[in-house]
Amino acid sequence: MLGNSLSILINRLVQSLTTFALVAAIARLLGPYELGQYLLAFGYYYIFMSIASQGLKVLFTRELSRNLEEVQLYLINGTLLQLFASLISYGILVITVFLLPYNSDTSTACYILGLMVVPFSLSNVTEAIFQAQERMYLITLSTVPVYILRLLVIIWIMQQGYTINLVSAILVLSEIFILVLQWGLLIQKINLERQINWSFMRRSIKAARTFFAIEAIAVLKDRMQLLILSLIGGEIVVGLYGAVMQLMQPFEIIAHSLALAIFPRMNKIVAAEPEKLRDLVEGVIEILLSVALPLIIGLFFLGRDLLVFVYGNPSFADADTALKIVALALVASSLMKPLSLALVASGFERINLREVSVTTSIGGLISIVLVTAYQLTGAAITALLMQLIACGQYVYPVHRRLFPIRFWHVLRYPMLASIWTLCVFLILQRITQDLLITMLTATSLYCLLIMTLSIYAFGGLNAVKAKLRRSL
């Protein structure tokens, strides 16, 4: 699991860092209005891409983890099925944007960036195969160089005075290139002469119905604030909200990477050793809380200065309150991700569907009221409330159907890391006001603590040395 986790972590790290750098570059070079345009266009792309592909990806990963000999069947027929779904999804995206009251330049950006739905959805099939085979390093090899290169190209063209439309076109072309690379890695060992299996496609659609619904409602839940803000507050407010959410990326990188790495393992454990599922889930929750709680403390101390430093514009300091509110939701997120995957691996995906349905319905009503009244702050409060509502809907079913969570067991190290981080920031506050020195010092001391706790958990320094010698 460590090798796969590291591969996915590198992939997510580079993807998130380049995305973060792109958002910061747009804010600095083009301004908050253009940033709002980009984030809105990306939001529509992400919604319709998730609806079209993420449900099938979850299904394919689960089934291939159990039946690896059917890779050829899934590659050919899964890709064809995914192509149909992505083309339909893009058509609906175009119609939706056309009917809403956006400026023509904003709509054009949405149309262009929305084309990325097709290549990205198709690459989800190849990545599902890599995940099922536990060869995640191939995902990293095919994506990381492209992410870095396209960031450099996009920054250069923005410096030349080009707009969001060309930025969007480059993103689309880069995803097409990634798809071609991944197919090249797969077809070296796969015979492509197999005929189209319509029966497989019908079975897949039927089996993925719940996953389709879960992903559709979940992505609406995640992106609903952005859409409502775009209609009520406009592109500049969207830009501020997006800037806040980008600062959550360090946590999202780790959470997503762990989720991708452990999901195949969960499916195997459920089938062979279900009693080990709790240990795996609690271990992931402990890791996520050890990141989330110190990160929240850091953002409470440095949030305002960090926003101005990253985006190069004093107006982004207005999002400080929203940033602190959104950061609190990371605690609930630490529980939600592993618990939801445990339910899916155990065959209880309908609970996930119920959660996203209830949370989205309630959150939509709350969002309209709070965003209308408070705009950016209202959106942040809504995001926090939705995460808390969702978390409760996962904790209880897991406790009743699978296993009780040993909260003290998963909270010991995260609480210790939080107390340590709080003390570090209180001391640094008296010593220096320099943002970079504070961040580097706090991060270094946090890493030192985590390393110490890890050595202790392994049984001490001698145990770690002995394990390293055996591995060599």
Coordinates of C-alpha atoms in Angstrom, one line a residue:
M1 CA 0.0 0.0 0.0
L2 CA 2.9 2.4 0.8
G3 CA 4.2 2.3 -2.8
N4 CA 0.8 2.9 -4.3
S5 CA 0.0 5.6 -1.7
L6 CA 3.3 7.3 -2.6
S7 CA 2.6 7.2 -6.3
I8 CA -0.9 8.6 -5.9
L9 CA 0.4 11.2 -3.4
I10 CA 3.0 12.4 -5.9
N11 CA 0.4 12.6 -8.7
R12 CA -2.1 14.4 -6.5
L13 CA 0.6 16.6 -5.0
V14 CA 1.8 17.8 -8.4
Q15 CA -1.7 18.1 -9.8
S16 CA -2.9 20.2 -6.8
L17 CA 0.3 22.3 -6.7
T18 CA 0.1 23.1 -10.4
T19 CA -3.6 23.8 -10.1
F20 CA -2.9 26.0 -7.1
A21 CA -0.1 27.8 -8.9
L22 CA -2.4 28.3 -11.9
V23 CA -5.1 29.9 -9.8
A24 CA -2.5 32.1 -8.1
A25 CA -1.0 33.1 -11.5
I26 CA -4.4 34.0 -12.9
A27 CA -5.2 36.1 -9.8
R28 CA -1.8 37.9 -10.1
L29 CA -1.6 38.3 -13.9
L30 CA -5.3 38.6 -15.0
G31 CA -7.2 39.7 -11.8
P32 CA -10.1 38.5 -9.6
Y33 CA -12.7 38.8 -12.4
E34 CA -10.8 36.5 -14.8
L35 CA -10.1 34.2 -11.8
G36 CA -13.8 34.0 -11.2
Q37 CA -14.4 33.1 -14.9
Y38 CA -11.8 30.3 -14.8
L39 CA -13.1 28.9 -11.5
L40 CA -16.7 29.0 -12.8
A41 CA -15.8 27.3 -16.0
F42 CA -13.8 24.7 -14.2
G43 CA -16.7 24.2 -11.8
Y44 CA -19.1 23.3 -14.6
Y45 CA -16.5 21.1 -16.2
Y46 CA -15.9 19.2 -12.9
I47 CA -19.6 18.8 -12.3
F48 CA -20.4 17.3 -15.7
M49 CA -17.2 15.2 -15.8
S50 CA -18.0 13.7 -12.4
I51 CA -21.5 12.9 -13.4
A52 CA -20.3 11.3 -16.6
S53 CA -17.4 9.3 -15.3
Q54 CA -16.8 9.0 -11.6
G55 CA -19.5 6.5 -11.0
L56 CA -18.2 4.1 -13.7
K57 CA -14.6 4.6 -12.3
V58 CA -15.7 3.4 -8.9
L59 CA -17.5 0.4 -10.3
F60 CA -14.7 -0.5 -12.7
T61 CA -12.1 -0.3 -9.9
R62 CA -14.1 -2.4 -7.5
E63 CA -14.9 -5.1 -10.1
L64 CA -11.4 -5.3 -11.6
S65 CA -9.9 -5.6 -8.1
R66 CA -11.7 -8.9 -7.9
N67 CA -11.5 -10.0 -11.6
L68 CA -8.2 -8.8 -13.0
E69 CA -8.4 -11.2 -15.9
E70 CA -11.2 -9.0 -17.4
V71 CA -8.9 -6.0 -18.1
Q72 CA -9.3 -6.3 -21.8
L73 CA -13.1 -6.3 -21.6
Y74 CA -13.2 -3.2 -19.4
L75 CA -10.7 -1.3 -21.4
I76 CA -12.5 -1.6 -24.8
N77 CA -16.1 -1.7 -23.8
G78 CA -15.7 0.6 -20.7
T79 CA -14.0 3.2 -22.9
L80 CA -16.8 3.1 -25.5
L81 CA -19.4 3.3 -22.7
Q82 CA -17.6 6.2 -21.2
L83 CA -17.3 8.0 -24.5
F84 CA -21.1 8.0 -24.9
A85 CA -21.6 9.2 -21.4
S86 CA -19.1 12.1 -21.7
L87 CA -20.5 13.3 -25.0
I88 CA -24.0 13.4 -23.6
S89 CA -22.7 15.2 -20.5
Y90 CA -20.9 17.9 -22.5
G91 CA -24.0 18.5 -24.5
I92 CA -26.0 19.1 -21.3
L93 CA -23.2 21.4 -20.0
V94 CA -23.5 23.6 -23.2
I95 CA -27.3 23.8 -22.9
T96 CA -27.1 24.6 -19.2
V97 CA -24.6 27.5 -19.6
F98 CA -26.4 28.8 -22.6
L99 CA -29.7 29.1 -20.6
L100 CA -28.1 30.9 -17.6
P101 CA -27.6 34.7 -17.5
Y102 CA -23.8 34.8 -17.9
N103 CA -21.8 37.3 -19.9
S104 CA -20.7 36.0 -23.4
D105 CA -17.0 35.9 -22.5
T106 CA -17.8 33.8 -19.3
S107 CA -20.0 31.4 -21.3
T108 CA -17.3 31.0 -24.0
A109 CA -14.8 30.0 -21.3
C110 CA -17.3 27.4 -20.0
Y111 CA -17.8 26.0 -23.4
I112 CA -14.1 25.6 -24.2
L113 CA -13.0 24.2 -20.8
G114 CA -16.0 22.0 -20.7
L115 CA -14.6 20.0 -23.7
M116 CA -12.1 18.6 -21.2
V117 CA -15.0 16.4 -19.9
V118 CA -14.4 13.9 -22.8
P119 CA -10.6 13.1 -22.5
F120 CA -10.6 13.3 -18.7
S121 CA -13.6 10.9 -18.5
L122 CA -11.9 8.4 -20.9
S123 CA -8.6 8.5 -18.9
N124 CA -10.7 7.6 -15.8
V125 CA -11.1 4.1 -17.4
T126 CA -7.4 3.6 -17.9
E127 CA -6.7 4.9 -14.4
A128 CA -9.3 2.5 -12.9
I129 CA -7.4 -0.3 -14.5
F130 CA -4.1 0.9 -13.1
Q131 CA -5.6 1.2 -9.7
A132 CA -7.1 -2.3 -9.8
Q133 CA -3.8 -3.7 -10.9
E134 CA -2.2 -1.7 -8.1
R135 CA 0.2 -0.1 -10.6
M136 CA -0.5 3.5 -9.6
Y137 CA 3.0 4.5 -10.6
L138 CA 1.9 4.4 -14.3
I139 CA -0.7 7.1 -13.5
T140 CA 2.1 9.3 -12.0
L141 CA 4.4 8.7 -15.0
S142 CA 1.7 9.7 -17.5
T143 CA 0.4 12.8 -15.8
V144 CA 3.0 14.5 -13.7
P145 CA 5.3 15.7 -16.6
V146 CA 2.2 17.0 -18.5
Y147 CA 0.9 18.9 -15.4
I148 CA 4.2 20.7 -15.0
L149 CA 4.7 21.5 -18.7
R150 CA 1.2 22.9 -19.2
L151 CA 1.5 25.1 -16.1
L152 CA 4.7 26.7 -17.6
V153 CA 3.1 27.1 -21.0
I154 CA -0.1 28.7 -19.5
I155 CA 1.9 31.2 -17.4
W156 CA 3.9 32.2 -20.4
I157 CA 0.9 32.8 -22.6
M158 CA -0.8 34.9 -19.8
Q159 CA 2.3 37.0 -19.6
Q160 CA 2.0 37.6 -23.3
G161 CA -1.5 39.0 -22.7
Y162 CA -3.7 36.1 -23.7
T163 CA -7.0 35.5 -22.0
I164 CA -8.8 32.6 -20.2
N165 CA -10.1 31.1 -23.5
L166 CA -6.6 30.1 -24.6
V167 CA -5.8 28.9 -21.1
S168 CA -8.9 26.6 -21.3
A169 CA -7.9 25.3 -24.7
I170 CA -4.4 24.3 -23.5
L171 CA -6.0 22.4 -20.6
V172 CA -8.1 20.5 -23.0
L173 CA -5.2 19.6 -25.2
S174 CA -3.1 18.4 -22.3
E175 CA -5.8 16.0 -21.1
I176 CA -6.0 14.5 -24.6
F177 CA -2.2 14.0 -24.5
I178 CA -2.5 12.3 -21.1
L179 CA -5.2 9.9 -22.5
V180 CA -3.0 9.0 -25.4
L181 CA 0.0 8.3 -23.1
Q182 CA -2.1 6.0 -20.8
W183 CA -3.5 4.0 -23.7
G184 CA 0.0 3.6 -25.0
L185 CA 1.1 2.1 -21.6
L186 CA -1.9 -0.3 -21.5
I187 CA -2.1 -1.7 -25.1
Q188 CA 1.5 -3.0 -25.0
K189 CA 0.2 -6.1 -23.1
I190 CA -3.5 -6.1 -24.2
N191 CA -5.0 -7.6 -27.3
L192 CA -7.4 -5.0 -28.8
E193 CA -9.2 -7.4 -31.2
R194 CA -12.0 -8.2 -28.8
Q195 CA -15.4 -7.3 -30.1
I196 CA -17.8 -4.9 -28.6
N197 CA -19.9 -6.4 -25.8
W198 CA -23.2 -4.7 -25.6
S199 CA -24.4 -7.0 -22.8
F200 CA -21.4 -5.8 -20.7
M201 CA -22.4 -2.2 -21.2
R202 CA -26.0 -2.8 -20.2
R203 CA -24.8 -4.6 -17.1
S204 CA -22.4 -1.9 -16.2
I205 CA -25.0 0.9 -16.6
K206 CA -27.3 -1.1 -14.4
A207 CA -24.7 -1.8 -11.8
A208 CA -23.4 1.8 -11.8
R209 CA -26.8 3.4 -11.4
T210 CA -26.3 4.0 -7.7
F211 CA -22.7 5.2 -8.2
F212 CA -23.9 7.6 -10.9
A213 CA -26.5 9.0 -8.6
I214 CA -24.0 9.3 -5.7
E215 CA -21.4 11.1 -7.8
A216 CA -23.9 13.4 -9.4
I217 CA -25.4 14.5 -6.1
A218 CA -22.1 14.6 -4.4
V219 CA -20.5 16.9 -7.0
L220 CA -23.5 19.1 -6.9
K221 CA -23.1 19.3 -3.1
D222 CA -19.4 20.2 -3.5
R223 CA -19.9 22.8 -6.3
M224 CA -23.3 24.2 -5.4
Q225 CA -21.9 27.1 -3.5
L226 CA -19.8 28.2 -6.5
L227 CA -22.9 28.1 -8.9
I228 CA -25.1 30.0 -6.5
L229 CA -22.4 32.6 -5.8
S230 CA -21.9 33.0 -9.6
L231 CA -25.6 33.8 -10.0
I232 CA -26.0 36.0 -6.9
G233 CA -22.6 37.6 -6.4
G234 CA -20.9 37.5 -9.7
E235 CA -17.4 36.4 -10.9
I236 CA -15.4 38.4 -8.4
V237 CA -17.1 36.8 -5.4
V238 CA -16.6 33.4 -7.1
G239 CA -12.9 34.3 -7.4
L240 CA -12.6 35.0 -3.7
Y241 CA -14.5 31.8 -2.7
G242 CA -12.3 29.8 -5.0
A243 CA -9.2 31.3 -3.5
V244 CA -10.3 30.1 -0.1
M245 CA -11.0 26.6 -1.3
Q246 CA -7.6 26.4 -3.0
L247 CA -6.0 26.8 0.4
M248 CA -7.7 23.5 1.5
Q249 CA -5.7 21.7 -1.1
P250 CA -2.9 20.4 1.2
F251 CA -5.5 18.4 3.1
E252 CA -7.4 17.3 0.0
I253 CA -4.1 16.0 -1.6
I254 CA -3.5 13.6 1.3
A255 CA -7.2 12.6 1.7
H256 CA -7.7 11.8 -2.0
S257 CA -4.4 10.0 -2.3
L258 CA -5.1 7.8 0.7
A259 CA -8.6 7.1 -0.5
L260 CA -7.4 6.0 -4.0
A261 CA -4.7 3.8 -2.4
I262 CA -6.8 2.0 0.2
F263 CA -10.0 1.4 -1.8
P264 CA -8.7 -1.7 -3.7
R265 CA -7.3 -3.0 -0.4
M266 CA -10.7 -2.4 1.3
N267 CA -12.4 -4.5 -1.3
K268 CA -10.0 -7.4 -0.7
I269 CA -10.2 -7.1 3.1
V270 CA -14.0 -7.1 3.0
A271 CA -14.0 -10.3 1.0
A272 CA -11.3 -12.2 2.9
E273 CA -10.6 -10.6 6.3
P274 CA -13.5 -8.3 7.2
E275 CA -12.3 -8.0 10.8
K276 CA -9.3 -5.9 9.6
L277 CA -11.4 -3.3 8.0
R278 CA -11.8 -1.3 11.2
D279 CA -8.1 -1.1 11.8
L280 CA -7.5 0.2 8.2
V281 CA -10.3 2.8 8.4
E282 CA -9.2 4.1 11.8
G283 CA -5.6 4.3 10.7
V284 CA -6.6 6.5 7.8
I285 CA -8.9 8.7 10.0
E286 CA -6.0 9.2 12.4
I287 CA -3.7 10.3 9.6
L288 CA -6.2 12.7 8.2
L289 CA -7.0 14.3 11.7
S290 CA -3.2 14.6 12.3
V291 CA -3.1 16.8 9.3
A292 CA -6.5 18.6 9.6
L293 CA -6.3 19.8 13.2
P294 CA -2.8 21.5 13.0
L295 CA -3.7 22.9 9.6
I296 CA -6.8 24.6 11.1
I297 CA -4.7 26.1 13.8
G298 CA -2.2 27.4 11.3
L299 CA -4.9 29.0 9.2
F300 CA -6.4 30.8 12.2
F301 CA -3.1 32.3 12.9
L302 CA -1.9 33.1 9.3
G303 CA -5.0 33.0 7.1
R304 CA -5.2 36.7 6.3
D305 CA -1.5 37.2 5.5
L306 CA -1.5 33.9 3.6
L307 CA -4.3 35.0 1.3
V308 CA -2.6 38.3 0.4
F309 CA 0.8 36.6 0.0
V310 CA -0.4 33.8 -2.3
Y311 CA -2.7 35.9 -4.5
G312 CA -0.7 39.1 -4.6
N313 CA -3.7 41.4 -4.0
P314 CA -4.9 43.0 -0.7
S315 CA -8.5 42.5 -1.7
F316 CA -8.2 38.8 -1.0
A317 CA -7.8 39.6 2.7
D318 CA -11.6 40.1 2.7
A319 CA -11.9 36.3 2.5
D320 CA -10.2 35.7 5.8
T321 CA -13.3 35.0 7.8
A322 CA -14.6 32.6 5.1
L323 CA -11.3 30.8 5.2
K324 CA -11.4 30.2 8.9
I325 CA -15.0 28.9 8.7
V326 CA -14.3 26.6 5.9
A327 CA -11.2 25.3 7.6
L328 CA -13.3 23.9 10.5
A329 CA -15.0 21.5 8.1
L330 CA -11.7 19.6 7.6
V331 CA -12.5 17.7 10.9
A332 CA -15.7 16.3 9.5
S333 CA -14.0 15.6 6.2
S334 CA -11.3 13.5 8.0
L335 CA -14.0 11.0 9.0
M336 CA -16.2 11.2 5.9
K337 CA -13.8 9.9 3.3
P338 CA -12.7 6.7 4.9
L339 CA -16.1 5.9 6.3
S340 CA -17.8 6.4 2.9
L341 CA -15.3 4.1 1.2
A342 CA -15.8 1.4 3.8
L343 CA -19.5 1.5 3.2
V344 CA -19.0 1.2 -0.6
A345 CA -16.5 -1.7 -0.2
S346 CA -19.0 -3.5 2.1
G347 CA -21.9 -3.1 -0.4
F348 CA -23.7 -0.3 1.4
E349 CA -23.4 2.3 -1.3
R350 CA -27.0 3.2 -1.0
I351 CA -26.2 4.8 2.3
N352 CA -23.8 7.1 0.5
L353 CA -26.6 7.9 -2.0
R354 CA -28.9 8.8 0.9
E355 CA -26.3 11.0 2.5
V356 CA -25.5 13.1 -0.6
S357 CA -29.2 13.4 -1.4
V358 CA -30.1 14.6 2.1
T359 CA -27.1 16.8 2.5
T360 CA -27.5 18.4 -1.0
S361 CA -31.2 19.1 -0.4
I362 CA -30.8 20.6 3.0
G363 CA -27.6 22.4 1.9
G364 CA -29.2 23.9 -1.2
L365 CA -31.9 25.5 0.9
I366 CA -29.5 26.8 3.5
S367 CA -27.1 28.1 0.8
I368 CA -29.8 30.1 -1.0
V369 CA -30.7 31.8 2.3
L370 CA -27.2 32.4 3.6
V371 CA -25.5 33.3 0.3
T372 CA -28.3 35.8 -0.5
A373 CA -27.9 37.4 2.9
Y374 CA -24.1 37.2 3.5
Q375 CA -22.6 36.2 0.1
L376 CA -19.1 34.9 0.7
T377 CA -19.4 34.4 4.4
G378 CA -22.8 32.7 3.9
A379 CA -21.3 30.3 1.5
A380 CA -18.5 29.4 4.0
I381 CA -21.0 28.8 6.8
T382 CA -23.1 26.6 4.4
A383 CA -20.1 24.5 3.5
L384 CA -19.3 23.9 7.2
L385 CA -22.9 22.9 8.0
M386 CA -23.1 20.6 5.0
Q387 CA -20.0 18.8 6.1
L388 CA -21.3 18.3 9.6
I389 CA -24.6 17.0 8.4
A390 CA -22.9 14.6 6.0
C391 CA -20.4 13.3 8.7
G392 CA -23.3 12.4 11.0
Q393 CA -24.9 10.3 8.2
Y394 CA -21.7 8.2 7.9
V395 CA -20.7 7.7 11.5
Y396 CA -24.0 6.2 12.6
P397 CA -24.5 3.6 9.8
V398 CA -20.8 2.5 10.1
H399 CA -21.3 2.1 13.8
R400 CA -24.5 0.1 13.4
R401 CA -23.7 -2.0 10.3
L402 CA -19.9 -2.4 10.3
F403 CA -18.1 -1.5 13.5
P404 CA -18.0 1.1 16.3
I405 CA -15.3 3.7 15.9
R406 CA -12.8 3.9 18.7
F407 CA -12.6 7.7 18.9
W408 CA -10.0 7.9 21.7
H409 CA -7.8 5.5 19.7
V410 CA -7.9 7.8 16.6
L411 CA -7.8 11.1 18.5
R412 CA -4.7 10.6 20.7
Y413 CA -2.0 11.5 18.2
P414 CA -4.0 14.2 16.4
M415 CA -4.7 16.0 19.6
L416 CA -1.1 15.8 20.7
A417 CA -0.1 17.3 17.3
S418 CA -2.7 20.1 17.7
I419 CA -1.4 21.1 21.1
W420 CA 2.1 21.1 19.9
T421 CA 1.2 23.2 16.8
L422 CA -0.8 25.7 19.0
C423 CA 2.2 26.1 21.4
V424 CA 4.6 26.6 18.4
F425 CA 2.4 29.4 16.9
L426 CA 1.9 31.1 20.2
I427 CA 5.7 31.2 20.7
L428 CA 6.4 32.3 17.2
Q429 CA 3.8 35.1 17.5
R430 CA 6.0 36.7 20.1
I431 CA 9.2 36.2 18.3
T432 CA 8.5 37.2 14.7
Q433 CA 5.8 38.6 12.4
D434 CA 7.4 37.4 9.2
L435 CA 5.0 35.0 7.4
L436 CA 7.6 32.8 5.6
I437 CA 9.8 32.3 8.8
T438 CA 6.7 31.4 10.8
M439 CA 5.4 29.0 8.2
L440 CA 8.8 27.3 7.7
T441 CA 9.5 27.0 11.4
A442 CA 6.0 25.7 12.3
T443 CA 6.0 23.2 9.4
S444 CA 9.5 21.9 10.4
L445 CA 8.6 21.4 14.0
Y446 CA 5.3 19.7 13.0
C447 CA 7.2 17.3 10.8
L448 CA 9.6 16.6 13.6
L449 CA 6.8 15.7 16.0
I450 CA 5.1 13.5 13.4
M451 CA 8.4 11.7 12.8
T452 CA 8.9 11.2 16.5
L453 CA 5.3 9.8 16.9
S454 CA 5.8 7.5 13.9
I455 CA 9.0 6.1 15.4
Y456 CA 7.2 5.5 18.7
A457 CA 4.3 3.8 17.0
F458 CA 6.7 1.4 15.2
G459 CA 8.2 0.3 18.5
G460 CA 11.1 2.7 18.9
L461 CA 14.2 3.7 17.1
N462 CA 15.8 0.2 17.3
A463 CA 12.6 -1.4 15.8
V464 CA 12.7 1.0 12.9
K465 CA 16.4 0.3 12.3
A466 CA 15.8 -3.4 12.4
K467 CA 12.9 -3.1 9.9
L468 CA 15.1 -1.0 7.5
R469 CA 17.9 -3.6 7.7
R470 CA 15.4 -6.4 6.8
S471 CA 14.0 -4.4 3.9
L472 CA 17.5 -3.9 2.5

